[in-house]
PDB file of C-alpha atoms in Angstrom:
ATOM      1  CA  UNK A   1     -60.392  48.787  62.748  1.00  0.00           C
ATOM      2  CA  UNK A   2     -60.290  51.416  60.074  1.00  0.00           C
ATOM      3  CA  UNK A   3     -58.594  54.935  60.546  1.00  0.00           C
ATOM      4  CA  UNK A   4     -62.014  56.213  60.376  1.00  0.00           C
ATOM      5  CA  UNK A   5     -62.482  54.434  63.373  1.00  0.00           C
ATOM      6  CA  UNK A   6     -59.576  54.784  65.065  1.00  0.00           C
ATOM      7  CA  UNK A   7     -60.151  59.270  64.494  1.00  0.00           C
ATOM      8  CA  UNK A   8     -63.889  58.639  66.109  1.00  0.00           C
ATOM      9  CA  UNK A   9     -62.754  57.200  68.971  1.00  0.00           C
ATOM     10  CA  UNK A  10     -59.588  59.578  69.013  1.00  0.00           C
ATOM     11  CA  UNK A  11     -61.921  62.646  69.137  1.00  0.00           C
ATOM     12  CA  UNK A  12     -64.139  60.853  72.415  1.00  0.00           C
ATOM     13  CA  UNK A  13     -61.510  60.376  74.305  1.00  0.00           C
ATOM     14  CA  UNK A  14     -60.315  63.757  73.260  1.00  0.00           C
ATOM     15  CA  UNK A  15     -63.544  65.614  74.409  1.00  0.00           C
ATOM     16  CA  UNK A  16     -63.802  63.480  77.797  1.00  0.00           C
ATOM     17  CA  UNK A  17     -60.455  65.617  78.724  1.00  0.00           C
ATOM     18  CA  UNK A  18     -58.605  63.874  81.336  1.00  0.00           C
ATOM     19  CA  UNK A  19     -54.719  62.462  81.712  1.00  0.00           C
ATOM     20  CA  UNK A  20     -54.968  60.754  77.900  1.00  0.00           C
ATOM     21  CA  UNK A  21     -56.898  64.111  75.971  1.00  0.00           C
ATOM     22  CA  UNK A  22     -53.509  65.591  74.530  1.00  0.00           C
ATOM     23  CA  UNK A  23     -52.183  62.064  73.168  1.00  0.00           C
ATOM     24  CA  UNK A  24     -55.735  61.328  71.555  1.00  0.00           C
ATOM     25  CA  UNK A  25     -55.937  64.805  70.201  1.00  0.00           C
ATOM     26  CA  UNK A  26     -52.590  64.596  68.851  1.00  0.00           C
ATOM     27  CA  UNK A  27     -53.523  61.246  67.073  1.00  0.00           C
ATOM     28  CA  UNK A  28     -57.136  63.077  66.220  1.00  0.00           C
ATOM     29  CA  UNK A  29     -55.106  65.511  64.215  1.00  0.00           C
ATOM     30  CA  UNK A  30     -52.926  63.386  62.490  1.00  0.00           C
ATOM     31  CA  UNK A  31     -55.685  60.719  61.688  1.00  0.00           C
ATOM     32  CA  UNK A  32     -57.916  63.288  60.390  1.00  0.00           C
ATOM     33  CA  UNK A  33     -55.738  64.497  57.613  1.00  0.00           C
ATOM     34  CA  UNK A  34     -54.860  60.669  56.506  1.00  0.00           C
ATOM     35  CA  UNK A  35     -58.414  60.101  55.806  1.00  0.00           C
ATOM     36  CA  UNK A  36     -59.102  63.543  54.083  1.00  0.00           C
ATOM     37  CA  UNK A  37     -61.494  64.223  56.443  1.00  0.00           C
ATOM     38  CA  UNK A  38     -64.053  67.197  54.922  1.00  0.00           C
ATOM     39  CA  UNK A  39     -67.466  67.046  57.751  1.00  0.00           C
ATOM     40  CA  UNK A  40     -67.802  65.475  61.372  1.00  0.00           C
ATOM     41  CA  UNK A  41     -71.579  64.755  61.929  1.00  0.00           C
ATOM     42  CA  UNK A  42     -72.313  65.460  65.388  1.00  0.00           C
ATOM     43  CA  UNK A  43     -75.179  63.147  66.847  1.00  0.00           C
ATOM     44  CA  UNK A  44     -76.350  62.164  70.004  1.00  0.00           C
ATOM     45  CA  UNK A  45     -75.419  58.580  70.582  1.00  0.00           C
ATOM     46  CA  UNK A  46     -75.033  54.910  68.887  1.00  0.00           C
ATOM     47  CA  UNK A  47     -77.933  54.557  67.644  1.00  0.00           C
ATOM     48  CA  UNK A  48     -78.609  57.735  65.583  1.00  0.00           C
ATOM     49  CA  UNK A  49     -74.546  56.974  63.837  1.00  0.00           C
ATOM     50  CA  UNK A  50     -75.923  52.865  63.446  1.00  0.00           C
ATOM     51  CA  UNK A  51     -78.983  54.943  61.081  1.00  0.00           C
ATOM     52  CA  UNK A  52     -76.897  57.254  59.329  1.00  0.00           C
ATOM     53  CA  UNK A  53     -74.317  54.759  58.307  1.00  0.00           C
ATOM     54  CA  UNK A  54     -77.174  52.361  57.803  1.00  0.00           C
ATOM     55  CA  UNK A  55     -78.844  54.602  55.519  1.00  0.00           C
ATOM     56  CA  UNK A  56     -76.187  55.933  53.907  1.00  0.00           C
ATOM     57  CA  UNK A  57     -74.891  52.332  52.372  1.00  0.00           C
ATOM     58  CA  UNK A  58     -78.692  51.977  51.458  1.00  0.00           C
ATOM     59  CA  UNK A  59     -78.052  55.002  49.212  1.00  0.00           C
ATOM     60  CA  UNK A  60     -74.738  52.844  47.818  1.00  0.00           C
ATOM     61  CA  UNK A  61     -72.450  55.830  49.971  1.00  0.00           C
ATOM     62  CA  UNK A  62     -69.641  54.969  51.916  1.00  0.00           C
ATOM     63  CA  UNK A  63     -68.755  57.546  53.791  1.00  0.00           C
ATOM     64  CA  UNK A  64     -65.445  57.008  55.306  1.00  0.00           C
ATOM     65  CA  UNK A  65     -64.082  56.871  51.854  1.00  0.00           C
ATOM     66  CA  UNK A  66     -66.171  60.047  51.251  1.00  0.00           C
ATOM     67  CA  UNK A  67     -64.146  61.628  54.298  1.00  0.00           C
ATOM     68  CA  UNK A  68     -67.195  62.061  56.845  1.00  0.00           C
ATOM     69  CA  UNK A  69     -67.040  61.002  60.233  1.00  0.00           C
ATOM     70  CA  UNK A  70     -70.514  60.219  61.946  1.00  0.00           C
ATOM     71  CA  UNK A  71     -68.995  60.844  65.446  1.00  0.00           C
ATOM     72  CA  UNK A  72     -71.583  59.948  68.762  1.00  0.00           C
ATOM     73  CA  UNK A  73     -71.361  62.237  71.286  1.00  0.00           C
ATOM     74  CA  UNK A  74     -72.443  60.301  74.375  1.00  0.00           C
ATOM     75  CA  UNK A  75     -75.147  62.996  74.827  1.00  0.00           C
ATOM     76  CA  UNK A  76     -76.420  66.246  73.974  1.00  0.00           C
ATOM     77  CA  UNK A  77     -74.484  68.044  76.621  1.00  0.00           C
ATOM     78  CA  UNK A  78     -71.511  67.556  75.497  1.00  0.00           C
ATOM     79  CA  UNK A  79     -72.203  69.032  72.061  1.00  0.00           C
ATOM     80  CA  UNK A  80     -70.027  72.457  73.048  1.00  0.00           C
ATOM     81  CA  UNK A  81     -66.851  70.327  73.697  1.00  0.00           C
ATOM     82  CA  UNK A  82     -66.893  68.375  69.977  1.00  0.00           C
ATOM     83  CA  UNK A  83     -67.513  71.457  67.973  1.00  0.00           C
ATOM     84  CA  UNK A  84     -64.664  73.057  69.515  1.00  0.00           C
ATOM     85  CA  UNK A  85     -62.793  70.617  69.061  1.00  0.00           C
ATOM     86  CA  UNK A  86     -63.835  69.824  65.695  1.00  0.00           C
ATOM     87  CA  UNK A  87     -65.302  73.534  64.270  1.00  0.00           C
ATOM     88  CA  UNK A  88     -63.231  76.639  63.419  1.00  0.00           C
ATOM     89  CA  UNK A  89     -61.301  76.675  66.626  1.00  0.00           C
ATOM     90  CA  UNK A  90     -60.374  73.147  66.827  1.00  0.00           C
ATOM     91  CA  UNK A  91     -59.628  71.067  63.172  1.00  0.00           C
ATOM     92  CA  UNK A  92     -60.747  73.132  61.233  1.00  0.00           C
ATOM     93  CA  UNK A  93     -63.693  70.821  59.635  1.00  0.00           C
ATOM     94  CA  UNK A  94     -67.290  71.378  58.052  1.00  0.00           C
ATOM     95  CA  UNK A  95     -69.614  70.950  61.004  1.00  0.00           C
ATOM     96  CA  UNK A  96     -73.277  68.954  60.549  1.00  0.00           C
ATOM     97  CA  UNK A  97     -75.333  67.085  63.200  1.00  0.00           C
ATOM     98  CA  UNK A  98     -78.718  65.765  64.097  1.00  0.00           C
ATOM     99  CA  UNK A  99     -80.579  65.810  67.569  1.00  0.00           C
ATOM    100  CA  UNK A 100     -83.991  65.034  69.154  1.00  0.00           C
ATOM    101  CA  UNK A 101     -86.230  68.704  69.435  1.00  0.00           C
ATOM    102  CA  UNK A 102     -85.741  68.241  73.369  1.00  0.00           C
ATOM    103  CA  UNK A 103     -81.758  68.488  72.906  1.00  0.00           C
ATOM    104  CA  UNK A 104     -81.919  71.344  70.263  1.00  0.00           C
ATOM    105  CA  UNK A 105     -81.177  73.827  72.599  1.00  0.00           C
ATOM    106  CA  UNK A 106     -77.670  72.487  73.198  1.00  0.00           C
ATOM    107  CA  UNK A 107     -76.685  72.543  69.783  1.00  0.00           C
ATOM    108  CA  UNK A 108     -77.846  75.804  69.215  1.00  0.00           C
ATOM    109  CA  UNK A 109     -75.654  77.137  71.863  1.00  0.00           C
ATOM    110  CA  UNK A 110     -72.538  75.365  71.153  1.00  0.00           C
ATOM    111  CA  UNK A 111     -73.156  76.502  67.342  1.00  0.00           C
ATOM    112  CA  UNK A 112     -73.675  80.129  68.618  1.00  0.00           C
ATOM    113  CA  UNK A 113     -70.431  80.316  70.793  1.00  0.00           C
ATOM    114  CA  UNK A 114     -68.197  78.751  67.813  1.00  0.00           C
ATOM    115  CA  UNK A 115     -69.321  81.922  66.120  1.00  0.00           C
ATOM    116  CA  UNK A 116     -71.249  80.010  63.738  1.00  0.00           C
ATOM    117  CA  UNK A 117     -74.217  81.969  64.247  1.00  0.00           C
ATOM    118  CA  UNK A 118     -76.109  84.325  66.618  1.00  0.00           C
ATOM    119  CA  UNK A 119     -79.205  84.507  68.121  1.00  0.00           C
ATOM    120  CA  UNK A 120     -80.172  81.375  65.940  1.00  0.00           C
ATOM    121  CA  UNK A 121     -83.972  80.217  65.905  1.00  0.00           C
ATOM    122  CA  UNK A 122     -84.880  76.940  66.155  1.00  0.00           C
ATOM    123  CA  UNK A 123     -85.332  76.824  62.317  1.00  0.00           C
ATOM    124  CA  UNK A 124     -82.196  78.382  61.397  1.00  0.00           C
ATOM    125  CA  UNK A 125     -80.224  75.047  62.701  1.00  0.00           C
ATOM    126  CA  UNK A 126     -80.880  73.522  58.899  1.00  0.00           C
ATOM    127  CA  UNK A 127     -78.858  76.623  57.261  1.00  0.00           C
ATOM    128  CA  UNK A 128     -76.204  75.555  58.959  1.00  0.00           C
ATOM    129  CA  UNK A 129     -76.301  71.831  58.442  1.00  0.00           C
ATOM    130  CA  UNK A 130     -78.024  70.594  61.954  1.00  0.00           C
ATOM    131  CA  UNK A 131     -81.531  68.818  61.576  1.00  0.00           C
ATOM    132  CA  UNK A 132     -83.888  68.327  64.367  1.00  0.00           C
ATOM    133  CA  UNK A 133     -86.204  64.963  65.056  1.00  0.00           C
ATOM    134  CA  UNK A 134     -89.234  65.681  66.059  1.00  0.00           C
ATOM    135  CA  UNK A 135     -89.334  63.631  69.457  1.00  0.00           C
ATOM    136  CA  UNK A 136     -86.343  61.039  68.776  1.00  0.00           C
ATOM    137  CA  UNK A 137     -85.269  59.782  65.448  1.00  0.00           C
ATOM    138  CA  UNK A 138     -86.916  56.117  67.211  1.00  0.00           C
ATOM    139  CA  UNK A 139     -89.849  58.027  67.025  1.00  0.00           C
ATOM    140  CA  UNK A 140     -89.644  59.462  63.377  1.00  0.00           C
ATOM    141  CA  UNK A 141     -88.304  56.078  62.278  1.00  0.00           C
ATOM    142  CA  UNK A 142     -91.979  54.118  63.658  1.00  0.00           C
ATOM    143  CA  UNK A 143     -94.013  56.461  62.397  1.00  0.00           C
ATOM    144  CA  UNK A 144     -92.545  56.388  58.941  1.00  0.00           C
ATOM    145  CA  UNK A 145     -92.465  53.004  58.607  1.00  0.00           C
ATOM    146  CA  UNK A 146     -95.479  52.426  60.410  1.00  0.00           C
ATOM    147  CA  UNK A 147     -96.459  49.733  63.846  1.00  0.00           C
ATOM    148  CA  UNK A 148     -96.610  46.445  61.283  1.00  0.00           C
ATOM    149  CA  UNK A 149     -93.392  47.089  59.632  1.00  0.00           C
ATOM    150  CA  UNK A 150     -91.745  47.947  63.034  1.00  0.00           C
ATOM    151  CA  UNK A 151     -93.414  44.769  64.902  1.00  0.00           C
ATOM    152  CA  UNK A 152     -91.666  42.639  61.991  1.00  0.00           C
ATOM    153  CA  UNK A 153     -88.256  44.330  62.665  1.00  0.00           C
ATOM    154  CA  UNK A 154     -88.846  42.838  66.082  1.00  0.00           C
ATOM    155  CA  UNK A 155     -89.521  39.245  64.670  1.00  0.00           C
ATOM    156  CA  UNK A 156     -86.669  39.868  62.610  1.00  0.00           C
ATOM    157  CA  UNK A 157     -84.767  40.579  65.258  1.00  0.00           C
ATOM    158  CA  UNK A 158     -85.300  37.706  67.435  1.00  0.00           C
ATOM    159  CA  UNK A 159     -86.982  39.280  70.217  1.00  0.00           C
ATOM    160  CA  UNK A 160     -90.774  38.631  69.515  1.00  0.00           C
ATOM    161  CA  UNK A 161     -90.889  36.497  72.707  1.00  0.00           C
ATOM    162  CA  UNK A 162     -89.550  39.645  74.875  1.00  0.00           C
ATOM    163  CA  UNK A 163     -91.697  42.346  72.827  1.00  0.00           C
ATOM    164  CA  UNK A 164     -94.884  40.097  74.090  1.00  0.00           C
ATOM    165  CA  UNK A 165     -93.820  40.076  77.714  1.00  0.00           C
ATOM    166  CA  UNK A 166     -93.028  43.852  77.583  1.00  0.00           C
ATOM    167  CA  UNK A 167     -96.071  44.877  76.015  1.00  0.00           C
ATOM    168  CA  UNK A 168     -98.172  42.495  79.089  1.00  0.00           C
ATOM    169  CA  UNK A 169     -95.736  44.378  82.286  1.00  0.00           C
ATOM    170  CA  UNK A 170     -99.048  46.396  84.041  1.00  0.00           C
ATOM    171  CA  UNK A 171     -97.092  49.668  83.061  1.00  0.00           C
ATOM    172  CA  UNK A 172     -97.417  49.119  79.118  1.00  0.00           C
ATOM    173  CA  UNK A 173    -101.070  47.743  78.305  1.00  0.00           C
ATOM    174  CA  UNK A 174    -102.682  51.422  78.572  1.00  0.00           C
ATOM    175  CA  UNK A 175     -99.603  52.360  76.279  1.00  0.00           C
ATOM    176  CA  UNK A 176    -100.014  52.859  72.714  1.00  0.00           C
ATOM    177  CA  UNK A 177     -98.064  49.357  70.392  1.00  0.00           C
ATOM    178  CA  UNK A 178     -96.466  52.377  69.421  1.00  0.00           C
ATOM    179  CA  UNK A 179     -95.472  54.074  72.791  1.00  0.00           C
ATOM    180  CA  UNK A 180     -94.098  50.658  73.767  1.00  0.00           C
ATOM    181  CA  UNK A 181     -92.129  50.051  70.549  1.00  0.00           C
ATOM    182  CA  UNK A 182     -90.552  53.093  71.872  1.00  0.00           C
ATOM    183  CA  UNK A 183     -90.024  51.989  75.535  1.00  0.00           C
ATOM    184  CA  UNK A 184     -89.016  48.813  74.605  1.00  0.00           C
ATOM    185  CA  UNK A 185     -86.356  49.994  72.422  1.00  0.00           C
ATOM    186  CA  UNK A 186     -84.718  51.598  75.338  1.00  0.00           C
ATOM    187  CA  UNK A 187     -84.662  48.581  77.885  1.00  0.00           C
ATOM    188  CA  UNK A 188     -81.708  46.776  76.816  1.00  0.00           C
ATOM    189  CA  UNK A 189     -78.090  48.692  76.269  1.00  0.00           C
ATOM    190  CA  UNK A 190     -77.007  48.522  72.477  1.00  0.00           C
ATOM    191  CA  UNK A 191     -80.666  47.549  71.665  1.00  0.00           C
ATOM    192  CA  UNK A 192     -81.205  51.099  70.129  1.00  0.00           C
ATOM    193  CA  UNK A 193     -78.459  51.092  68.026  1.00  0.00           C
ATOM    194  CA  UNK A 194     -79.431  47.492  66.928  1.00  0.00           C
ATOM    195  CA  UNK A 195     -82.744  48.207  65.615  1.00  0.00           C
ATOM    196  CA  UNK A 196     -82.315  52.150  64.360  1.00  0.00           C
ATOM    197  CA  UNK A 197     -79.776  49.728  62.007  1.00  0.00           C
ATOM    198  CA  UNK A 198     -82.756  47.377  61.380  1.00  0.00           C
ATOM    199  CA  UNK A 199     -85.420  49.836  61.036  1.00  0.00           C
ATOM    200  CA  UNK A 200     -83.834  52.087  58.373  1.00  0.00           C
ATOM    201  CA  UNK A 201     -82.986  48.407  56.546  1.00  0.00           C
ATOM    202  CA  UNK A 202     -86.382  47.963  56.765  1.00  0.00           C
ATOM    203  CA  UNK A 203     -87.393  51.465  55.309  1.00  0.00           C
ATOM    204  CA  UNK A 204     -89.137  52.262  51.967  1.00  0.00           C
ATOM    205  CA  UNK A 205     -86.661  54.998  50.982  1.00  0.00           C
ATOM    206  CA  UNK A 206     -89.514  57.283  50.033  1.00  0.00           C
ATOM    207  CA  UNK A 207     -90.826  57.505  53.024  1.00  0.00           C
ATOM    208  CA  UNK A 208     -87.412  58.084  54.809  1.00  0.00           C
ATOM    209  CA  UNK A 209     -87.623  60.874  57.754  1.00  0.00           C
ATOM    210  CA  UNK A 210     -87.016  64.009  57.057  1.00  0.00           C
ATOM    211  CA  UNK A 211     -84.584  65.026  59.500  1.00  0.00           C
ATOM    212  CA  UNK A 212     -82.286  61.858  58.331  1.00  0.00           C
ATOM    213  CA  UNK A 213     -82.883  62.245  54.573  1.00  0.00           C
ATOM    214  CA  UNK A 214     -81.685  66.116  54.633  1.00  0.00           C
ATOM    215  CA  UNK A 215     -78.670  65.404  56.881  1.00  0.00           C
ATOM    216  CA  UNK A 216     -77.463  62.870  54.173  1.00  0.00           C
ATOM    217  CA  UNK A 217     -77.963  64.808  51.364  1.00  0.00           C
ATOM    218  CA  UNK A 218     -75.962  67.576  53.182  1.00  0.00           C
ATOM    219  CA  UNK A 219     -73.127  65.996  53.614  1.00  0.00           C
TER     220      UNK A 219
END
């Protein structure tokens, strides 16, 4: 396990508070300035850090070495916690994140009582280094690389056999293929995190979505 590593999984246990928060914020602190850490990216869960990292090392970035930390947050609630913790009052760090438009709201807020902003519009999250999917970064991912491309990530994948049986369940065949591409990636635990790898492998940089492709080039 690299130190990297070792300071994202500090931080979590960290923000979950609890009997073990001031030995893992101890060893946050002192693991942070051993990797020269410079930006914590904020996101929602495993599977938006599995498509940063993945696209990152598709742009030939490795960004551990770089000193930025793609830290999950286990959900959008507790978004207030890690930017104390990691923002002006806590270590100190530049600040950067991405979230689905239905979660924006949180950030905002937690941004707003760091002090790193007031009264900030829903546009006015980018200026500050926080970039908003429209629906889910699933969702931006299928549409950019379209239902084919997707559908071959699945055969790629192994799991043709229980896409078909998903897609015949009575509650998917009104769906859209791509409404239960989306479903489908939710049914299994780690399975988002497994294919948000795949997709962006699978992903014609030009067309990468716009939310993703800004937060990288921020950081």
């Amino acid at each position: 396990m690299s130190d990297m590593e070792r300071f994202r999984r500090a931080v979590v246990e960290w923000a979950a508070g609890g009997v073990g928060a001031p030995a893992a914020g101890e060893s946050a602190r002192e693991l942070a300035a051993g990797v020269g850490l410079r930006t914590v990216v904020l996101v929602e869960g495993g599977s938006d850090q599995a498509a940063v990292e993945a696209l990152a090392a598709r742009r030939g970035r490795d960004l551990d070495r770089e000193g930025v930390s793609v830290v999950p947050l286990g959900g959008a609630t507790s978004v207030g916690r890690f930017v104390d913790l990691c923002g002006p009052q806590g270590l100190g760090v530049r600040l950067a994140g991405l979230c689905d438009v239905g979660e924006e709201r949180f950030f905002r807020r937690a941004l707003e009582r760091a002090g790193l902003g007031f009264d900030i519009p829903p546009e006015g999250l980018e200026p500050l280094g926080f970039y908003v999917c429209d629906v889910d970064l699933e969702d931006e991912l299928i549409r950019s690389l379209g239902v084919e491309v997707v559908q071959q990530v699945v055969v790629d994948q192994g799991e043709s056999r229980p896409f078909r049986t998903f897609r015949n369940q009575p509650a998917q065949r009104e769906r859209t293929v791509e409404q239960q591409l989306r479903r489908f990636l939710g049914t299994h635990s780690g399975r988002k995190a497994q294919y948000a790898r795949g997709m962006v492998e699978s992903l014609d940089l030009e067309r990468t979505p716009r939310p993703l492709e800004r937060l990288l080039a921020h950081v």
